[in-house]
């Protein structure tokens, strides 16, 4: 049970991201987070607790960018803490997810065999690692996302940002709802369930 949001804009997206996440947090949630790309790196701030806790952290941490993804979470995999909060990210990719990946334990075991250590107990972290592994094998962004969606079983709405493509926001769904919106200067995606 969670809500995801993605925004790509010509201006900084942190304030609209917080406002959008507030609209998705109508049922109450146990953690939240936002990731952006700035200066050729993925930056992420996550917090346990409601969105007020995330806003307090953002006062002390500089998080800027014109492309970003955010998440409000009600724990389904892993306890409600900062490590399990979304977005989940690697050096190359950040992902937020609405849904449940049914075969994540199998995927996690396969990923761990490559030498990767997981930082969370969530099914979503496997998605970030899979996309990264495919990128490192030489696939394009689209190919890596497509290969990952062929590997995962279950329902999902995903919002993805990539360090190598800092002016793009990727979104894909299967089973979970995903809304797409646009205006003259911004594009949005959102999902809750």
XYZ file of N, CA, C and O in Angstrom:
772
model
N 0.847 -1.171 0.000
C 0.000 0.000 0.000
C 0.894 1.236 0.000
O 1.640 1.463 0.941
N 0.815 2.005 -1.069
C 1.682 3.166 -1.128
C 1.209 4.117 -2.209
O 0.301 3.819 -2.977
N 1.849 5.253 -2.250
C 1.597 6.221 -3.299
C 2.916 6.654 -3.899
O 3.902 6.831 -3.174
N 2.964 6.767 -5.230
C 4.185 7.225 -5.892
C 3.868 8.444 -6.741
O 2.741 8.648 -7.186
N 4.900 9.245 -6.947
C 4.775 10.472 -7.717
C 6.079 10.703 -8.461
O 7.152 10.441 -7.934
N 5.968 11.189 -9.670
C 7.142 11.605 -10.441
C 6.839 12.921 -11.121
O 5.728 13.134 -11.597
N 7.823 13.810 -11.134
C 7.657 15.116 -11.779
C 8.914 15.434 -12.581
O 10.030 15.237 -12.100
N 8.718 15.921 -13.788
C 9.796 16.478 -14.590
C 9.341 17.875 -14.985
O 8.226 18.060 -15.456
N 10.202 18.867 -14.743
C 9.787 20.260 -14.865
C 10.949 21.120 -15.345
O 12.103 20.690 -15.347
N 10.631 22.339 -15.700
C 11.670 23.313 -16.040
C 12.166 24.051 -14.805
O 13.079 24.859 -14.890
N 11.552 23.777 -13.641
C 11.968 24.431 -12.392
C 12.146 23.377 -11.303
O 11.828 22.203 -11.501
N 12.638 23.780 -10.163
C 12.859 22.875 -9.040
C 11.540 22.220 -8.634
O 10.500 22.879 -8.564
N 11.570 20.930 -8.342
C 10.335 20.178 -8.116
C 10.091 19.800 -6.653
O 9.095 19.136 -6.361
N 10.924 20.206 -5.710
C 10.770 19.744 -4.331
C 9.445 20.190 -3.721
O 8.719 19.386 -3.141
N 9.085 21.458 -3.850
C 7.822 21.929 -3.278
C 6.622 21.237 -3.905
O 5.759 20.712 -3.183
N 6.521 21.164 -5.256
C 5.382 20.422 -5.806
C 5.409 18.933 -5.459
O 4.355 18.307 -5.329
N 6.584 18.373 -5.275
C 6.679 16.967 -4.894
C 6.079 16.759 -3.497
O 5.284 15.836 -3.291
N 6.431 17.611 -2.550
C 5.872 17.507 -1.197
C 4.355 17.680 -1.239
O 3.610 16.918 -0.602
N 3.885 18.667 -1.989
C 2.432 18.891 -2.085
C 1.727 17.684 -2.697
O 0.657 17.277 -2.238
N 2.319 17.093 -3.719
C 1.736 15.905 -4.334
C 1.726 14.709 -3.405
O 0.750 13.959 -3.333
N 2.819 14.516 -2.663
C 2.878 13.401 -1.721
C 1.850 13.573 -0.604
O 1.270 12.592 -0.129
N 1.604 14.819 -0.189
C 0.571 15.055 0.831
C -0.788 14.582 0.328
O -1.576 14.011 1.085
N -1.056 14.789 -0.948
C -2.337 14.351 -1.511
C -2.425 12.827 -1.588
O -3.520 12.261 -1.533
N -1.296 12.158 -1.705
C -1.283 10.699 -1.755
C -1.292 10.055 -0.373
O -1.521 8.859 -0.250
N -1.027 10.819 0.661
C -0.885 10.274 2.021
C -2.180 10.361 2.815
O -2.155 10.446 4.031
N -3.297 10.297 2.148
C -4.586 10.490 2.812
C -4.945 9.377 3.790
O -5.775 9.553 4.659
N -4.320 8.201 3.675
C -4.632 7.106 4.590
C -3.663 7.033 5.758
O -3.821 6.214 6.638
N -2.628 7.850 5.751
C -1.594 7.766 6.770
C -0.537 6.764 6.350
O -0.869 5.683 5.857
N 0.703 7.101 6.466
C 1.784 6.250 6.004
C 2.911 6.220 7.009
O 2.998 7.074 7.884
N 3.796 5.216 6.884
C 4.835 5.027 7.888
C 6.220 5.496 7.456
O 7.138 5.495 8.249
N 6.388 5.870 6.185
C 7.671 6.402 5.728
C 7.466 7.088 4.388
O 6.456 6.902 3.723
N 8.457 7.890 4.014
C 8.375 8.604 2.741
C 9.780 8.973 2.287
O 10.738 8.900 3.054
N 9.871 9.399 1.014
C 11.168 9.810 0.501
C 11.053 10.436 -0.874
O 10.041 10.283 -1.559
N 12.111 11.150 -1.241
C 12.208 11.808 -2.541
C 13.623 11.611 -3.069
O 14.595 11.706 -2.316
N 13.740 11.359 -4.366
C 15.047 11.294 -5.035
C 15.026 12.224 -6.243
O 14.013 12.344 -6.927
N 16.156 12.895 -6.468
C 16.333 13.765 -7.630
C 17.684 13.471 -8.258
O 18.514 12.768 -7.680
N 17.893 14.043 -9.431
C 19.207 14.002 -10.058
C 19.715 15.431 -10.129
O 19.013 16.320 -10.610
N 20.924 15.641 -9.620
C 21.540 16.955 -9.659
C 23.054 16.776 -9.711
O 23.597 15.911 -9.026
N 23.716 17.583 -10.532
C 25.180 17.489 -10.675
C 25.637 16.066 -10.977
O 26.583 15.554 -10.386
N 24.903 15.407 -11.886
C 25.264 14.078 -12.372
C 25.269 13.003 -11.280
O 26.013 12.038 -11.365
N 24.441 13.186 -10.246
C 24.308 12.126 -9.255
C 22.889 12.078 -8.707
O 22.175 13.069 -8.720
N 22.526 10.901 -8.248
C 21.218 10.711 -7.632
C 21.331 11.114 -6.173
O 22.241 10.680 -5.465
N 20.408 11.958 -5.748
C 20.346 12.404 -4.360
C 19.010 11.967 -3.787
O 17.984 12.062 -4.459
N 19.036 11.497 -2.550
C 17.817 10.947 -1.958
C 17.724 11.330 -0.486
O 18.729 11.302 0.236
N 16.520 11.700 -0.072
C 16.227 11.934 1.338
C 15.015 11.086 1.682
O 13.991 11.148 1.003
N 15.151 10.275 2.750
C 14.078 9.394 3.191
C 13.870 9.578 4.684
O 14.786 9.972 5.406
N 12.662 9.250 5.141
C 12.367 9.395 6.550
C 11.337 8.380 6.999
O 10.397 8.076 6.270
N 11.523 7.884 8.203
C 10.483 7.091 8.847
C 9.426 8.058 9.363
O 9.725 9.206 9.684
N 8.195 7.605 9.441
C 7.121 8.450 9.955
C 6.357 9.118 8.830
O 6.532 8.806 7.660
N 5.516 10.061 9.196
C 4.683 10.730 8.195
C 5.473 11.795 7.435
O 6.656 12.023 7.702
N 4.817 12.449 6.516
C 5.490 13.432 5.661
C 6.074 14.606 6.428
O 7.034 15.225 5.974
N 5.517 14.915 7.595
C 6.093 15.986 8.412
C 7.553 15.679 8.750
O 8.396 16.575 8.784
N 7.852 14.397 8.995
C 9.223 13.998 9.311
C 10.157 14.210 8.115
O 11.286 14.661 8.261
N 9.663 13.896 6.923
C 10.458 14.122 5.719
C 10.692 15.616 5.515
O 11.806 16.039 5.208
N 9.659 16.424 5.703
C 9.814 17.871 5.533
C 10.841 18.434 6.510
O 11.629 19.305 6.143
N 10.865 17.939 7.738
C 11.862 18.392 8.721
C 13.276 18.054 8.249
O 14.193 18.851 8.388
N 13.461 16.847 7.685
C 14.782 16.466 7.178
C 15.201 17.334 5.997
O 16.372 17.674 5.849
N 14.239 17.697 5.153
C 14.555 18.500 3.969
C 15.016 19.906 4.329
O 15.709 20.555 3.544
N 14.671 20.395 5.517
C 15.127 21.715 5.959
C 16.647 21.719 6.094
O 17.312 22.694 5.764
N 17.204 20.600 6.561
C 18.644 20.512 6.823
C 19.449 19.881 5.697
O 20.666 19.857 5.751
N 18.784 19.332 4.694
C 19.492 18.678 3.595
C 19.105 19.332 2.280
O 17.927 19.475 1.989
N 20.104 19.725 1.529
C 19.829 20.365 0.248
C 19.483 19.307 -0.783
O 20.297 18.463 -1.140
N 18.239 19.331 -1.230
C 17.779 18.425 -2.265
C 17.141 19.281 -3.341
O 16.126 19.921 -3.101
N 17.787 19.342 -4.494
C 17.270 20.150 -5.592
C 17.261 19.305 -6.866
O 17.931 18.283 -6.951
N 16.513 19.752 -7.847
C 16.468 19.069 -9.126
C 15.188 19.405 -9.855
O 14.211 19.851 -9.251
N 15.207 19.198 -11.153
C 13.994 19.422 -11.939
C 13.357 18.111 -12.402
O 12.357 18.114 -13.082
N 13.949 16.990 -11.995
C 13.375 15.670 -12.225
C 13.440 14.932 -10.895
O 14.492 14.879 -10.262
N 12.305 14.355 -10.485
C 12.324 13.650 -9.213
C 11.200 12.655 -9.084
O 10.206 12.698 -9.812
N 11.392 11.737 -8.136
C 10.386 10.748 -7.797
C 10.197 10.758 -6.287
O 11.120 11.053 -5.530
N 8.979 10.452 -5.855
C 8.689 10.428 -4.431
C 7.755 9.284 -4.087
O 7.104 8.701 -4.959
N 7.662 9.006 -2.787
C 6.930 7.829 -2.335
C 6.402 8.046 -0.927
O 7.080 8.621 -0.091
N 5.196 7.585 -0.681
C 4.681 7.426 0.674
C 4.377 5.944 0.836
O 3.823 5.324 -0.062
N 4.744 5.366 1.975
C 4.730 3.903 2.112
C 3.947 3.450 3.327
O 4.070 4.021 4.404
N 3.163 2.414 3.131
C 2.593 1.631 4.210
C 3.192 0.246 4.043
O 2.953 -0.421 3.047
N 4.021 -0.176 4.985
C 4.895 -1.343 4.831
C 4.161 -2.613 4.430
O 3.186 -3.003 5.058
N 4.651 -3.248 3.362
C 4.208 -4.582 2.974
C 5.381 -5.565 3.013
O 5.200 -6.725 3.335
N 6.588 -5.135 2.665
C 7.802 -5.944 2.791
C 8.777 -5.175 3.682
O 9.185 -4.077 3.341
N 9.123 -5.758 4.808
C 10.059 -5.113 5.716
C 9.353 -4.178 6.684
O 8.276 -3.659 6.409
N 9.986 -3.973 7.813
C 9.413 -3.124 8.859
C 9.428 -1.660 8.432
O 10.192 -1.276 7.548
N 8.584 -0.836 9.038
C 8.571 0.587 8.691
C 9.765 1.316 9.305
O 9.753 1.656 10.488
N 10.809 1.502 8.524
C 11.970 2.273 8.967
C 12.582 2.998 7.768
O 12.136 2.825 6.638
N 13.607 3.790 8.022
C 14.206 4.590 6.954
C 14.876 3.726 5.884
O 14.826 4.040 4.701
N 15.487 2.618 6.289
C 16.150 1.748 5.307
C 15.161 1.160 4.306
O 15.483 0.976 3.135
N 13.961 0.855 4.765
C 12.957 0.260 3.893
C 12.120 1.300 3.158
O 11.330 0.944 2.280
N 12.268 2.565 3.514
C 11.534 3.634 2.820
C 12.017 3.730 1.377
O 13.172 3.440 1.074
N 11.132 4.119 0.500
C 11.477 4.374 -0.905
C 11.846 5.840 -1.045
O 11.406 6.646 -0.242
N 12.538 6.247 -2.066
C 13.044 5.493 -3.202
C 14.203 4.570 -2.815
O 14.948 4.835 -1.882
N 14.314 3.486 -3.600
C 15.481 2.618 -3.504
C 16.377 2.973 -4.680
O 15.899 3.244 -5.779
N 17.685 2.982 -4.427
C 18.571 3.499 -5.463
C 19.931 2.828 -5.437
O 20.337 2.244 -4.438
N 20.591 2.924 -6.580
C 21.987 2.533 -6.744
C 22.711 3.790 -7.227
O 22.112 4.862 -7.284
N 23.952 3.657 -7.629
C 24.667 4.811 -8.201
C 24.022 5.269 -9.513
O 24.171 6.414 -9.904
N 23.298 4.377 -10.182
C 22.782 4.648 -11.521
C 21.287 4.927 -11.597
O 20.829 5.597 -12.515
N 20.516 4.388 -10.661
C 19.058 4.347 -10.798
C 18.384 4.604 -9.456
O 18.883 4.152 -8.426
N 17.239 5.296 -9.490
C 16.354 5.376 -8.319
C 14.962 4.949 -8.762
O 14.519 5.284 -9.859
N 14.274 4.204 -7.878
C 12.978 3.619 -8.210
C 12.011 3.814 -7.046
O 12.386 3.633 -5.882
N 10.757 4.157 -7.382
C 9.646 4.042 -6.445
C 8.632 3.100 -7.060
O 8.515 3.002 -8.282
N 7.882 2.404 -6.182
C 7.065 1.280 -6.644
C 5.764 1.234 -5.864
O 5.768 1.338 -4.642
N 4.679 1.067 -6.575
C 3.380 0.764 -5.986
C 2.992 -0.619 -6.475
O 2.842 -0.832 -7.677
N 2.855 -1.565 -5.564
C 2.498 -2.928 -5.937
C 3.294 -3.921 -5.118
O 3.915 -3.569 -4.117
N 3.277 -5.170 -5.555
C 4.010 -6.232 -4.863
C 4.686 -7.118 -5.901
O 4.046 -7.604 -6.832
N 5.986 -7.319 -5.728
C 6.746 -8.221 -6.600
C 6.739 -9.602 -5.936
O 7.355 -9.806 -4.891
N 6.020 -10.521 -6.538
C 5.796 -11.840 -5.939
C 7.052 -12.705 -5.920
O 7.213 -13.544 -5.035
N 7.941 -12.538 -6.877
C 9.137 -13.380 -6.945
C 10.398 -12.654 -6.467
O 11.505 -13.009 -6.846
N 10.225 -11.681 -5.577
C 11.388 -10.890 -5.178
C 12.422 -11.701 -4.401
O 13.623 -11.440 -4.502
N 12.008 -12.704 -3.623
C 12.982 -13.500 -2.869
C 13.925 -14.234 -3.823
O 15.147 -14.249 -3.620
N 13.373 -14.809 -4.879
C 14.198 -15.476 -5.895
C 15.123 -14.478 -6.576
O 16.332 -14.732 -6.734
N 14.569 -13.324 -6.966
C 15.388 -12.292 -7.617
C 16.489 -11.795 -6.687
O 17.633 -11.618 -7.106
N 16.143 -11.585 -5.429
C 17.139 -11.117 -4.464
C 18.287 -12.120 -4.346
O 19.461 -11.730 -4.356
N 17.958 -13.415 -4.265
C 19.011 -14.438 -4.178
C 19.918 -14.398 -5.406
O 21.144 -14.506 -5.286
N 19.329 -14.243 -6.586
C 20.125 -14.174 -7.811
C 21.026 -12.932 -7.809
O 22.175 -12.997 -8.248
N 20.509 -11.813 -7.346
C 21.282 -10.564 -7.316
C 22.410 -10.664 -6.288
O 23.549 -10.257 -6.552
N 22.128 -11.230 -5.125
C 23.146 -11.386 -4.079
C 24.293 -12.259 -4.583
O 25.463 -12.013 -4.265
N 23.986 -13.246 -5.416
C 25.034 -14.111 -5.975
C 26.016 -13.341 -6.850
O 27.134 -13.796 -7.072
N 25.622 -12.149 -7.346
C 26.541 -11.332 -8.148
C 27.467 -10.484 -7.269
O 28.302 -9.763 -7.787
N 27.272 -10.558 -5.936
C 28.118 -9.806 -5.018
C 27.483 -8.539 -4.471
O 28.113 -7.804 -3.717
N 26.249 -8.282 -4.820
C 25.554 -7.085 -4.355
C 24.953 -7.340 -2.978
O 24.365 -8.394 -2.734
N 25.084 -6.372 -2.086
C 24.498 -6.427 -0.756
C 23.257 -5.550 -0.722
O 23.312 -4.384 -1.130
N 22.167 -6.091 -0.232
C 20.932 -5.326 -0.107
C 20.979 -4.469 1.155
O 21.517 -4.888 2.178
N 20.388 -3.291 1.086
C 20.335 -2.369 2.218
C 18.977 -2.394 2.908
O 18.805 -1.784 3.950
N 17.993 -3.052 2.283
C 16.635 -3.049 2.822
C 16.061 -4.453 2.803
O 16.682 -5.388 2.310
N 14.831 -4.565 3.319
C 14.093 -5.822 3.306
C 12.958 -5.775 2.289
O 12.057 -6.600 2.327
N 12.987 -4.824 1.361
C 11.857 -4.606 0.463
C 12.013 -5.330 -0.866
O 13.120 -5.625 -1.319
N 10.881 -5.563 -1.505
C 10.879 -6.144 -2.842
C 11.374 -5.138 -3.882
O 11.981 -5.496 -4.886
N 11.173 -3.862 -3.640
C 11.511 -2.821 -4.615
C 13.008 -2.674 -4.837
O 13.444 -2.370 -5.946
N 13.802 -2.901 -3.822
C 15.250 -2.753 -3.998
C 15.770 -3.680 -5.091
O 16.693 -3.328 -5.829
N 15.153 -4.854 -5.242
C 15.569 -5.774 -6.304
C 15.410 -5.137 -7.680
O 16.237 -5.352 -8.572
N 14.379 -4.318 -7.858
C 14.140 -3.663 -9.147
C 15.284 -2.716 -9.477
O 15.802 -2.709 -10.595
N 15.695 -1.905 -8.503
C 16.798 -0.964 -8.737
C 18.081 -1.703 -9.122
O 18.794 -1.295 -10.044
N 18.364 -2.806 -8.427
C 19.580 -3.569 -8.739
C 19.494 -4.250 -10.102
O 20.484 -4.280 -10.843
N 18.328 -4.790 -10.436
C 18.183 -5.433 -11.745
C 18.414 -4.442 -12.882
O 19.160 -4.736 -13.830
N 17.782 -3.288 -12.801
C 17.970 -2.283 -13.853
C 19.437 -1.912 -13.964
O 19.994 -1.832 -15.064
N 20.098 -1.714 -12.826
C 21.518 -1.347 -12.825
C 22.380 -2.442 -13.454
O 23.276 -2.156 -14.254
N 22.111 -3.688 -13.115
C 22.880 -4.796 -13.708
C 22.708 -4.832 -15.221
O 23.681 -5.037 -15.962
N 21.489 -4.613 -15.691
C 21.262 -4.601 -17.140
C 21.957 -3.410 -17.804
O 22.516 -3.546 -18.892
N 21.928 -2.257 -17.148
C 22.647 -1.097 -17.699
C 24.136 -1.393 -17.810
O 24.772 -1.083 -18.819
N 24.698 -1.997 -16.769
C 26.134 -2.298 -16.757
C 26.501 -3.372 -17.772
O 27.661 -3.472 -18.173
N 25.505 -4.154 -18.221
C 25.780 -5.162 -19.248
C 25.790 -4.549 -20.643
O 26.072 -5.238 -21.617
N 25.468 -3.262 -20.733
C 25.503 -2.576 -22.020
C 24.148 -2.226 -22.600
O 24.071 -1.650 -23.686
N 23.086 -2.574 -21.904
C 21.748 -2.253 -22.418
C 21.458 -0.758 -22.302
O 21.982 -0.083 -21.418
N 20.584 -0.271 -23.180
C 20.091 1.101 -23.074
C 19.111 1.183 -21.905
O 18.692 0.151 -21.359
N 18.723 2.388 -21.542
C 17.759 2.578 -20.452
C 16.471 1.807 -20.718
O 15.974 1.087 -19.851
N 15.925 1.977 -21.916
C 14.676 1.300 -22.257
C 14.841 -0.215 -22.226
O 13.967 -0.934 -21.733
N 15.939 -0.710 -22.774
C 16.182 -2.156 -22.775
C 16.308 -2.694 -21.353
O 15.789 -3.771 -21.036
N 16.996 -1.965 -20.486
C 17.185 -2.401 -19.095
C 15.858 -2.444 -18.344
O 15.595 -3.385 -17.583
N 15.016 -1.445 -18.565
C 13.708 -1.441 -17.916
C 12.847 -2.578 -18.451
O 12.206 -3.303 -17.688
N 12.839 -2.759 -19.757
C 12.041 -3.838 -20.353
C 12.515 -5.201 -19.841
O 11.691 -6.050 -19.476
N 13.814 -5.440 -19.804
C 14.337 -6.721 -19.317
C 13.945 -6.942 -17.854
O 13.577 -8.055 -17.465
N 13.995 -5.880 -17.066
C 13.613 -5.989 -15.656
C 12.138 -6.347 -15.523
O 11.776 -7.214 -14.729
N 11.278 -5.692 -16.305
C 9.847 -5.999 -16.209
C 9.538 -7.414 -16.688
O 8.538 -7.996 -16.264
N 10.388 -7.972 -17.532
C 10.206 -9.370 -17.938
C 10.614 -10.327 -16.823
O 10.110 -11.440 -16.737
N 11.524 -9.877 -15.952
C 11.994 -10.709 -14.841
C 11.038 -10.717 -13.654
O 10.956 -11.710 -12.936
N 10.372 -9.614 -13.414
C 9.551 -9.512 -12.208
C 8.140 -10.046 -12.442
O 7.576 -9.883 -13.512
N 7.613 -10.673 -11.400
C 6.246 -11.203 -11.415
C 5.457 -10.462 -10.337
O 5.940 -10.257 -9.239
N 4.229 -10.090 -10.667
C 3.391 -9.406 -9.698
C 2.794 -8.163 -10.303
O 2.667 -8.038 -11.525
N 2.442 -7.224 -9.446
C 1.842 -5.975 -9.903
C 2.782 -4.826 -9.581
O 3.491 -4.859 -8.578
N 2.767 -3.829 -10.453
C 3.648 -2.698 -10.202
C 3.234 -1.483 -11.015
O 2.705 -1.584 -12.109
N 3.467 -0.353 -10.419
C 3.579 0.920 -11.111
C 4.923 1.445 -10.647
O 5.184 1.521 -9.440
N 5.800 1.747 -11.587
C 7.158 2.174 -11.261
C 7.424 3.566 -11.819
O 7.034 3.867 -12.945
N 8.110 4.367 -11.035
C 8.686 5.613 -11.524
C 10.187 5.474 -11.323
O 10.651 5.066 -10.256
N 10.939 5.794 -12.374
C 12.379 5.527 -12.399
C 13.108 6.760 -12.920
O 12.687 7.351 -13.921
N 14.205 7.115 -12.246
C 15.116 8.118 -12.789
C 16.493 7.476 -12.906
O 16.836 6.582 -12.144
N 17.261 7.955 -13.907
C 18.587 7.388 -14.172
C 19.622 8.490 -14.271
O 19.394 9.496 -14.936
N 20.746 8.242 -13.621
C 21.834 9.220 -13.623
C 22.297 9.525 -15.041
O 22.597 10.659 -15.381
N 22.301 8.526 -15.909
C 22.796 8.700 -17.275
C 21.829 9.487 -18.163
O 22.207 9.924 -19.243
N 20.593 9.638 -17.724
C 19.586 10.377 -18.495
C 18.866 11.342 -17.556
O 17.697 11.139 -17.216
N 19.563 12.408 -17.121
C 19.048 13.275 -16.060
C 17.837 14.114 -16.441
O 17.234 14.733 -15.572
N 17.453 14.127 -17.695
C 16.296 14.909 -18.126
C 15.116 14.037 -18.526
O 14.251 14.464 -19.279
N 15.093 12.804 -18.015
C 13.999 11.887 -18.326
C 13.428 11.295 -17.045
O 14.138 11.076 -16.068
N 12.140 11.012 -17.108
C 11.419 10.309 -16.063
C 10.767 9.105 -16.742
O 10.034 9.271 -17.714
N 11.068 7.916 -16.262
C 10.536 6.691 -16.852
C 9.407 6.170 -15.968
O 9.492 6.221 -14.742
N 8.356 5.643 -16.587
C 7.243 5.068 -15.839
C 6.726 3.848 -16.585
O 6.684 3.830 -17.812
N 6.355 2.826 -15.824
C 5.839 1.589 -16.403
C 4.887 0.958 -15.391
O 5.049 1.145 -14.183
N 3.899 0.236 -15.907
C 2.935 -0.383 -15.002
C 2.492 -1.750 -15.503
O 2.528 -2.020 -16.707
N 2.052 -2.560 -14.540
C 1.367 -3.827 -14.828
C 0.491 -4.118 -13.618
O 0.991 -4.337 -12.515
N -0.793 -4.069 -13.805
C -1.720 -4.386 -12.723
C -2.043 -3.231 -11.796
O -3.183 -3.040 -11.431
N -1.079 -2.466 -11.397
C -1.300 -1.307 -10.526
C -1.665 -0.102 -11.373
O -1.221 0.027 -12.515
N -2.455 0.820 -10.817
C -2.833 2.006 -11.590
C -1.654 2.951 -11.795
O -0.736 2.997 -10.978
N -1.683 3.692 -12.889
C -0.662 4.704 -13.164
C -1.306 5.814 -13.979
O -1.827 5.561 -15.069
N -1.306 7.006 -13.437
C -1.862 8.166 -14.137
C -0.711 9.010 -14.668
O 0.325 9.156 -14.018
N -0.899 9.569 -15.860
C 0.094 10.430 -16.488
C -0.571 11.768 -16.777
O -1.697 11.814 -17.284
N 0.100 12.854 -16.440
C -0.441 14.181 -16.702
C 0.628 15.091 -17.262
O 1.822 14.853 -17.082
N 0.189 16.126 -17.965
C 1.166 17.064 -18.506
C 0.576 18.461 -18.535
O -0.637 18.650 -18.574
N 1.468 19.424 -18.486
C 1.113 20.825 -18.661
C 2.187 21.441 -19.545
O 3.087 20.743 -20.016
N 2.131 22.710 -19.736
C 3.081 23.357 -20.633
C 4.527 23.212 -20.173
O 5.432 23.013 -20.971
N 4.765 23.271 -18.855
C 6.130 23.251 -18.342
C 6.484 22.050 -17.480
O 7.594 21.960 -16.985
N 5.511 21.137 -17.261
C 5.768 19.995 -16.378
C 5.016 18.761 -16.880
O 3.987 18.869 -17.530
N 5.560 17.604 -16.522
C 4.891 16.325 -16.736
C 4.906 15.571 -15.418
O 5.853 15.702 -14.632
N 3.875 14.770 -15.194
C 3.691 14.097 -13.929
C 3.295 12.640 -14.138
O 2.670 12.314 -15.139
N 3.621 11.802 -13.176
C 3.032 10.484 -13.095
C 2.646 10.272 -11.628
O 3.221 10.870 -10.721
N 1.655 9.427 -11.408
C 1.239 9.134 -10.048
C 0.505 7.818 -9.972
O -0.076 7.356 -10.959
N 0.545 7.207 -8.789
C -0.151 5.949 -8.557
C -0.378 5.807 -7.067
O 0.469 6.211 -6.259
N -1.505 5.254 -6.689
C -1.682 4.852 -5.306
C -2.557 3.615 -5.254
O -3.254 3.284 -6.189
N -2.421 2.901 -4.163
C -3.198 1.676 -4.046
C -2.985 1.022 -2.724
O -2.219 1.388 -1.920
